[in-house]
Structures are given as structure tokens and as C-alpha cells.
PDB file of C-alpha atoms in Angstrom:
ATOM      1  CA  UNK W 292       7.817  -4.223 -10.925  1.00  0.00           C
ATOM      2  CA  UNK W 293       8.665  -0.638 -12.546  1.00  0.00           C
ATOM      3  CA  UNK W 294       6.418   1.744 -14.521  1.00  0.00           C
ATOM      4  CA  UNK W 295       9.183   2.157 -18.063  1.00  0.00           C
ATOM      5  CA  UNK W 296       6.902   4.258 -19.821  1.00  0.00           C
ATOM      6  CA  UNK W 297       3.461   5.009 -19.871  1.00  0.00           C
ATOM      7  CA  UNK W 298       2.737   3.246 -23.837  1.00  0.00           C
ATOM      8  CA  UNK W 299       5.199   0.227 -22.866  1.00  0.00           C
ATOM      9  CA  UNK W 300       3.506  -0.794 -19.165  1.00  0.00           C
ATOM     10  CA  UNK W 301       4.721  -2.758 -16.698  1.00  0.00           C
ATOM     11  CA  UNK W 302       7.929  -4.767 -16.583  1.00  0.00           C
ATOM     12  CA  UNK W 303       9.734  -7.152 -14.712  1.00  0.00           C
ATOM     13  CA  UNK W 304      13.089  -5.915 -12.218  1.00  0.00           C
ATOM     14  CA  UNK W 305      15.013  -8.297 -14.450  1.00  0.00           C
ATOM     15  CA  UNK W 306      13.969  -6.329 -17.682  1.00  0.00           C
ATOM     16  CA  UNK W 307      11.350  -8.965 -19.011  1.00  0.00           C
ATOM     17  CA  UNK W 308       8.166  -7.043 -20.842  1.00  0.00           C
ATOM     18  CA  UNK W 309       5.097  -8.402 -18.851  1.00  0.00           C
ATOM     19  CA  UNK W 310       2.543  -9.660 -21.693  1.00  0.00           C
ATOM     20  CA  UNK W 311      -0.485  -6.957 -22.867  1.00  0.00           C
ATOM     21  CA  UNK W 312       1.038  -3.785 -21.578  1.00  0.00           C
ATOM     22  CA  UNK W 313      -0.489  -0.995 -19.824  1.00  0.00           C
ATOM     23  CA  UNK W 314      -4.216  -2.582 -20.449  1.00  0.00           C
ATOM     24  CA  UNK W 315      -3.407  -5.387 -18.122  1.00  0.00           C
ATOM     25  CA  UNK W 316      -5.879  -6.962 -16.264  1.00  0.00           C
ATOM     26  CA  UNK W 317      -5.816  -7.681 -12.044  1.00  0.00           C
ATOM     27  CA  UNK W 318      -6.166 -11.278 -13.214  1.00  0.00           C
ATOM     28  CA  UNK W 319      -3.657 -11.347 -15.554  1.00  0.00           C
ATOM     29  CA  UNK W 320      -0.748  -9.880 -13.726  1.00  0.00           C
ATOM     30  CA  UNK W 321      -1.880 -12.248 -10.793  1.00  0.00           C
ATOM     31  CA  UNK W 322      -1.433 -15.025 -13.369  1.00  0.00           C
ATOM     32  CA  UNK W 323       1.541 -13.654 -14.709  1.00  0.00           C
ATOM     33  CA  UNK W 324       3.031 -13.603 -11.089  1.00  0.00           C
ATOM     34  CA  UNK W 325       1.690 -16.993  -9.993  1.00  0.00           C
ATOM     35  CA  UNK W 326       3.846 -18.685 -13.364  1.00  0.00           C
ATOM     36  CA  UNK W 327       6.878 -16.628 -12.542  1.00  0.00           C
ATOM     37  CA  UNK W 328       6.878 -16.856  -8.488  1.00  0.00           C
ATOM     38  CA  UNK W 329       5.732 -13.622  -8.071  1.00  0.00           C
ATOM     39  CA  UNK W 330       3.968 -12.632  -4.642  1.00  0.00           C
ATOM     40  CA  UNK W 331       5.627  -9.983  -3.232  1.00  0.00           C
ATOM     41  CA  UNK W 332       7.176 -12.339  -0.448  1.00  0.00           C
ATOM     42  CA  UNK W 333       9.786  -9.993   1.495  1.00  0.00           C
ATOM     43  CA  UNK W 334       8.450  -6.692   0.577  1.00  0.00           C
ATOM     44  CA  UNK W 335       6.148  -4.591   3.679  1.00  0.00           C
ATOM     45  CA  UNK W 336       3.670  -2.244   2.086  1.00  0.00           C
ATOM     46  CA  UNK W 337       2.617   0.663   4.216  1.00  0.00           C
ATOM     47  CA  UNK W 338      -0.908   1.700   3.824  1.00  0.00           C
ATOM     48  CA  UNK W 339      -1.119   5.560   5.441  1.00  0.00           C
ATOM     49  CA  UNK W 340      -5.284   5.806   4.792  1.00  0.00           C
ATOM     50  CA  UNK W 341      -8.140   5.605   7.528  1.00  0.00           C
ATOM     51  CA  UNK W 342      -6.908   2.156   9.473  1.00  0.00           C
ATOM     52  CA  UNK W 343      -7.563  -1.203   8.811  1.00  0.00           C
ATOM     53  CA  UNK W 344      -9.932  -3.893  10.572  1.00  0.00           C
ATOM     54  CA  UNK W 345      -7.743  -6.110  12.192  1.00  0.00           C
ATOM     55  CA  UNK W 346      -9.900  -8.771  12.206  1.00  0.00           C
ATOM     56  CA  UNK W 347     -10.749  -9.357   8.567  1.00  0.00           C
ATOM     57  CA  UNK W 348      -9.401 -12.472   7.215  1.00  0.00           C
ATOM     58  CA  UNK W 349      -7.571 -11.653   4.415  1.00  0.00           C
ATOM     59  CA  UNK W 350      -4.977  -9.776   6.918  1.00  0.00           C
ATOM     60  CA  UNK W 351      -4.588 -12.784   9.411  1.00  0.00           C
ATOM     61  CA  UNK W 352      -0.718 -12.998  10.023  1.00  0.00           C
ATOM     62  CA  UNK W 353      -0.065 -10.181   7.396  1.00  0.00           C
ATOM     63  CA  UNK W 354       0.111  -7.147   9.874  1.00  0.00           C
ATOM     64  CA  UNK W 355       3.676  -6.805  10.619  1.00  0.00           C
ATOM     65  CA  UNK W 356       2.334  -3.234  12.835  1.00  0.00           C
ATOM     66  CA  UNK W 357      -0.228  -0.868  12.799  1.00  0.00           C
ATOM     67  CA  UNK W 358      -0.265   2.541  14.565  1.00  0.00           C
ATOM     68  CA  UNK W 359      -2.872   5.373  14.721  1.00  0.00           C
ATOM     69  CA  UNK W 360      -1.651   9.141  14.219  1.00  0.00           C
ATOM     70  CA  UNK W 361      -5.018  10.428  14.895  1.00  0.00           C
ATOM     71  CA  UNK W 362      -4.888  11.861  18.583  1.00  0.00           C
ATOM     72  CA  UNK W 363      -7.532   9.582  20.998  1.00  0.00           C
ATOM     73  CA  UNK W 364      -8.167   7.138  17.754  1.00  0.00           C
ATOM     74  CA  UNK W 365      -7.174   3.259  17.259  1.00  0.00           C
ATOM     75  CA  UNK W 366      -6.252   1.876  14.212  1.00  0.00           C
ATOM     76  CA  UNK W 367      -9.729   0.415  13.756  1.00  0.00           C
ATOM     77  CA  UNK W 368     -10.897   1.614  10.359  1.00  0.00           C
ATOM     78  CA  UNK W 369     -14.288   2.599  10.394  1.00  0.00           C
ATOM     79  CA  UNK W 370     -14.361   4.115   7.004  1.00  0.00           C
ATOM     80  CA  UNK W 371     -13.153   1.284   5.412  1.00  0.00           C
ATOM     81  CA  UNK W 372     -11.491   2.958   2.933  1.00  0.00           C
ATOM     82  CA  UNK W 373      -7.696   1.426   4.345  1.00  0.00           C
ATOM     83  CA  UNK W 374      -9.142  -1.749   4.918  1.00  0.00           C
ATOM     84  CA  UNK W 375     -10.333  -1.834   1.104  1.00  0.00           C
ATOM     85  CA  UNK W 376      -6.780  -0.438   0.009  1.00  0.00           C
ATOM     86  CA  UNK W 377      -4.554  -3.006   2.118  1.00  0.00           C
ATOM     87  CA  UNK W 378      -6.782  -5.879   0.210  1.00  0.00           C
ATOM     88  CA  UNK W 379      -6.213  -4.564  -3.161  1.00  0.00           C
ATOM     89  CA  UNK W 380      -2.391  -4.071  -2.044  1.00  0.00           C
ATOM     90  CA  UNK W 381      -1.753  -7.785  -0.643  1.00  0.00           C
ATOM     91  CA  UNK W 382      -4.904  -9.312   1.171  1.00  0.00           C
ATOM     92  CA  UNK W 383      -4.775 -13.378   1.197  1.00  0.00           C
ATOM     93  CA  UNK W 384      -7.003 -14.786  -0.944  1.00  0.00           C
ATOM     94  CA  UNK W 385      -9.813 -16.358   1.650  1.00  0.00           C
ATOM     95  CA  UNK W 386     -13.169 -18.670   1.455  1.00  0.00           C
ATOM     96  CA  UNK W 387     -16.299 -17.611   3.136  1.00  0.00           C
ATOM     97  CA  UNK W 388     -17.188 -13.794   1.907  1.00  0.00           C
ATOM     98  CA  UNK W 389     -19.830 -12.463  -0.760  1.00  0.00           C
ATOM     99  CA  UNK W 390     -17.662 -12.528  -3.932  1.00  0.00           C
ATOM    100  CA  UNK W 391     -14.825 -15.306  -2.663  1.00  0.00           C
ATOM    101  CA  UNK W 392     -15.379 -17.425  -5.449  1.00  0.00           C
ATOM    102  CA  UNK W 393     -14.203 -13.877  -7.574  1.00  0.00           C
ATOM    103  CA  UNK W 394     -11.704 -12.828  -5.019  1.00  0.00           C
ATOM    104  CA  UNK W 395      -8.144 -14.027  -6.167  1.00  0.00           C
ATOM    105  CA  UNK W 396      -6.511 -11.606  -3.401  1.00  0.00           C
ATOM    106  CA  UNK W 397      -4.295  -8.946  -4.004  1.00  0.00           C
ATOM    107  CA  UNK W 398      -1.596  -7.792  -5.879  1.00  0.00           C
ATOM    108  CA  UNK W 399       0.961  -8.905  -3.241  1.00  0.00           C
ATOM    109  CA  UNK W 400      -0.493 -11.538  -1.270  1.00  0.00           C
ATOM    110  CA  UNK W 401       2.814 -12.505   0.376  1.00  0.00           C
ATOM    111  CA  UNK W 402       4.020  -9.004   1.532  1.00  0.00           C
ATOM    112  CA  UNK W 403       3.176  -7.853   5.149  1.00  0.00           C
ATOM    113  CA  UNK W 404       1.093  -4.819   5.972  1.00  0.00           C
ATOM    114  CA  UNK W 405       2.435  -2.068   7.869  1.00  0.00           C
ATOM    115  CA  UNK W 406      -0.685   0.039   8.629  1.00  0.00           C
ATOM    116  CA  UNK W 407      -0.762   3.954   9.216  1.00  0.00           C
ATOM    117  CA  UNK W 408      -3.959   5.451  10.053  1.00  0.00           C
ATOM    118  CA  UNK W 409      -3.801   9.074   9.821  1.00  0.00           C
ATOM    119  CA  UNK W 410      -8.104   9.491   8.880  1.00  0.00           C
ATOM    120  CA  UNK W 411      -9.635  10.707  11.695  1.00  0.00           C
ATOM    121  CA  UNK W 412     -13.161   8.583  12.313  1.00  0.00           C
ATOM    122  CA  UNK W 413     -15.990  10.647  10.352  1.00  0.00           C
ATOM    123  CA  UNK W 414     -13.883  11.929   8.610  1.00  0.00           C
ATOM    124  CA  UNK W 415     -12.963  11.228   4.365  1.00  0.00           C
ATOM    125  CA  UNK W 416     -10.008  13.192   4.154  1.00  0.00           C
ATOM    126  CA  UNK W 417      -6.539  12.845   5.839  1.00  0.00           C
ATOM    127  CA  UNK W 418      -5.426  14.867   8.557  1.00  0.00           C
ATOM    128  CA  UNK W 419      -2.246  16.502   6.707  1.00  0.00           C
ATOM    129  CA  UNK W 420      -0.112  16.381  10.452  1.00  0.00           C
ATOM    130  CA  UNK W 421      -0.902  12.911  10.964  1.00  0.00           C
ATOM    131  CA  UNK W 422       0.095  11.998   7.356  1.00  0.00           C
ATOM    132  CA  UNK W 423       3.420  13.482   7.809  1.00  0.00           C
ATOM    133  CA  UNK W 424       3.597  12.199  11.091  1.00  0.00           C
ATOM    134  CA  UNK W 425       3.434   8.824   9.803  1.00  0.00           C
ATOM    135  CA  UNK W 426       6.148   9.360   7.163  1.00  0.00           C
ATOM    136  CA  UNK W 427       8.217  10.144   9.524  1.00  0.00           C
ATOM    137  CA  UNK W 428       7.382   7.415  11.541  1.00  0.00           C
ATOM    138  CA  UNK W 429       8.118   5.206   7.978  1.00  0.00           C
ATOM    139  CA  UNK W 430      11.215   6.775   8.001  1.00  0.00           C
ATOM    140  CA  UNK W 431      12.564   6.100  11.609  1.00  0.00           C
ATOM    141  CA  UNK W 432      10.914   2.674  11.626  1.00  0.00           C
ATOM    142  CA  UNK W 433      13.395   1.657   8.113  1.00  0.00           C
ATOM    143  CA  UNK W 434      16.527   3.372   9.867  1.00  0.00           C
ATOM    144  CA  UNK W 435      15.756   1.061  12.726  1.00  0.00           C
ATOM    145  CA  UNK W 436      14.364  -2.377  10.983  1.00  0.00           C
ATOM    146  CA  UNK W 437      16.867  -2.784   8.413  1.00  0.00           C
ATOM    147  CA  UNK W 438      15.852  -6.256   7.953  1.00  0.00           C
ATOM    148  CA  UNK W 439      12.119  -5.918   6.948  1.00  0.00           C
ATOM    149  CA  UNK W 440      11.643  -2.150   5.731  1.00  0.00           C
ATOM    150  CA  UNK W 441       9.366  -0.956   4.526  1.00  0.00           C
ATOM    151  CA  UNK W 442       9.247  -0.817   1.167  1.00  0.00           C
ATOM    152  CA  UNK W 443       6.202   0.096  -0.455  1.00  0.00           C
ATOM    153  CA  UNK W 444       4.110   3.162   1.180  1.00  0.00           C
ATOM    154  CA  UNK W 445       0.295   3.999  -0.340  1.00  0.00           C
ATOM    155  CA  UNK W 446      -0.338   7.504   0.175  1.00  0.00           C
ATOM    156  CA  UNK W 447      -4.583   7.256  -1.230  1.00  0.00           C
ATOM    157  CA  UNK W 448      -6.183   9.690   0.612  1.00  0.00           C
ATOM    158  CA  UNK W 449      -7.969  13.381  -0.138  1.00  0.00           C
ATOM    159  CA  UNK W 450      -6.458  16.114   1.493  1.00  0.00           C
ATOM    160  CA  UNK W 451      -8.086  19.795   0.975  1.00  0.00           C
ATOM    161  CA  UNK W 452      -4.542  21.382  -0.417  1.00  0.00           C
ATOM    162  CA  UNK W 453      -1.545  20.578  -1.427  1.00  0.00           C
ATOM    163  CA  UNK W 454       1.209  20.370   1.102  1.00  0.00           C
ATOM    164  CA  UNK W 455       4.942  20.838   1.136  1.00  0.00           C
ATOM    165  CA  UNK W 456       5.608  18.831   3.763  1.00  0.00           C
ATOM    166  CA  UNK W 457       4.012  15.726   3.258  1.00  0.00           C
ATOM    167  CA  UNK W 458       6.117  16.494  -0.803  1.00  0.00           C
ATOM    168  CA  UNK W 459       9.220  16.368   1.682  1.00  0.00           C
ATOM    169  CA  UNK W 460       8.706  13.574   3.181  1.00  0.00           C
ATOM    170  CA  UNK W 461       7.935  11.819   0.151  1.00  0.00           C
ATOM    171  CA  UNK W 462      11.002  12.804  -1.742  1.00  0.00           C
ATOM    172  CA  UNK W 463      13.239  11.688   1.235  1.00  0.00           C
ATOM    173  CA  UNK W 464      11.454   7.854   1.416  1.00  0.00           C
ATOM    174  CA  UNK W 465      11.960   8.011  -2.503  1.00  0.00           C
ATOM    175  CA  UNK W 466      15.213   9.518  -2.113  1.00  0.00           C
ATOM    176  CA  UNK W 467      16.164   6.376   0.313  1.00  0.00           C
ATOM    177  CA  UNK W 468      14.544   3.636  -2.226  1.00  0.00           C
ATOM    178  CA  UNK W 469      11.391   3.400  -0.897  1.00  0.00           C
ATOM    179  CA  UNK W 470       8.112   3.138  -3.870  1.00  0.00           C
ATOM    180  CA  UNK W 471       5.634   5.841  -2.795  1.00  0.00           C
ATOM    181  CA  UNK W 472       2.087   5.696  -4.655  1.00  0.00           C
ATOM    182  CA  UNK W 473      -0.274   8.340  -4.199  1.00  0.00           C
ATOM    183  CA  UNK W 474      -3.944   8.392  -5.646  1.00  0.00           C
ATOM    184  CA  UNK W 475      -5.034  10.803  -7.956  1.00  0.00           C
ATOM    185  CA  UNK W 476      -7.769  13.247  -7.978  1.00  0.00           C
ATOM    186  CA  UNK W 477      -8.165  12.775  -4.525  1.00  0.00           C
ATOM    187  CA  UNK W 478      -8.783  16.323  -3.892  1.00  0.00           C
ATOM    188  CA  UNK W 479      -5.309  17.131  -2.862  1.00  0.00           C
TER     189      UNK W 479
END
């Protein structure tokens, strides 16, 4: 999937318009990929946010690795804030939660999680050393892995400033094919 143009949407890598534009719904682009064989089978999605919870459901089998950049933290997310992010990014669809019967999964369900926690615990916003810590981390890990990159990272996070650095980093994984998406009005 590509952004064209803000008016025309989303559409497909082989050119194809997906149907109702920009004003597409979560369940219709899951139905749109479910038709056409869509699932993002293949693909690793980074989430660099506040950790994950390893034990939720959605992410059984899905974590391909997860690593802390917070000095003296795990990767446990105790914000929640990554663990809500990875789901919307490419949880499993699951049975047994408030809401399953309305939970379809997410975007991806068949891409593997590579999880980055760079939120320290108590904390809402990212610590800006971590995050580029774990970019270049990103970037070391695809030189290495050539086989199952990483090809999606989700930078969606506040930070108190803008930073140069982290804009570095960004531009190389971009610069090297890699999608970077970063939230807006995140403070930062």
C-alpha cells in the first residue's frame, strides 16, 4: 500500500485504486484485503513506543524480537500505549476479550512484530536517546537479517522538541526502503 495523493487515497503496489478513497473505513480495507489476499504476510513492523505485553493474545507467535532501550527497563509495556499500537498495526484477530465479537484484528494480521521500547515506565513521552538508539538498532538489525527486515517502523510517540537526530535516522531507514510512520501532534 502507498499514500498517491492525499484527494485520491490509498492504492494497491500493483497500481489498482482501492474502492472509497481516503474516507476508508478499518473494515473496509480489511475486507478489501481479505478478497485480494492481503495480510501483510512477509512484512515485520517495528513498533518504537512504550513496549508491548508479551502475553496478550493477539501477539502469540507474532513477536519476531523485542528489546528495551530504556536503561534498567524490560520490554513490558505498562503504559499500554505500544501494546494498543502493535494491535492496530497487525494483532491476530482472537475470541475471549470485551469487544471480540467487534475486533476483526489489525491492519496486518500476518506481519511479525519487532518491538522497540524506548518509553521509560511513568513516563508518556519517549526518551529521544532511546528512540534513536533503537533506529539504529533497526538499522543494524536489516544490514544483518536480510531475509526478514524490517520493513515497516511506527515512530507514535510525544517527544518535548523536535530532534535532528532521530530526522537522521529516519531519512537513512527511508533512504534504504524502509516505510517510517510517525504520529502527529504528538507534542514533538
Amino acid at each position: 500500500w502507498k499514500l498517491d495523493h492525499w484527494s485520491r487515497g490509498l492504492i494497491c503496489s500493483n497500481g489498482d485504486d482501492v474502492p472509497d478513497g481516503p474516507a476508508l473505513s478499518t473494515w473496509q480495507l480489511q475486507d478489501y484485503q481479505l478478497k485480494n489476499g492481503l495480510n501483510g504476510e512477509g512484512a515485520v513492523v517495528a513498533i518504537v513506543d512504550s513496549g508491548i505485553n508479551l502475553e496478550h493474545t493477539a501477539f502469540s507467535q507474532k513477536i519476531l524480537w523485542a528489546q528495551s532501550f530504556v536503561p534498567g527497563e524490560g520490554v513490558v509495556d505498562t503504559l499500554g500505549h505500544g501494546t494498543m499500537c502493535a494491535g492496530i498495526a497487525c494483532g491476530a484477530q482472537f475470541e475471549g476479550s470485551v469487544g471480540a465479537e467487534e475486533w476483526i484484528g489489525g491492519i496486518a494480521p500476518g506481519a511479525k512484530l519487532a518491538v522497540c521500547k524506548v518509553v521509560p515506565d511513568g513516563s508518556v513521552q519517549a526518551d529521544l536517546a532511546a528512540v534513536c538508539e533503537a533506529l539504529d538498532f533497526i538499522q543494524n538489525y536489516n544490514t544483518q537479517n536480510s531475509k526478514q527486515p524490517v520493513n515497516v517502523v511506527s515512530l507514535s510517540f510525544g517527544t518535548p522538541c523536535f530532534n535532528r537526530d532521530i530526522c537522521s535516522r529516519v531519512h537513512t531507514l527511508a533512504g534504504k526502503g524502509v516505510i517510517v510512520v510517525c504520529a502527529a501532534s504528538n507534542e514533538g
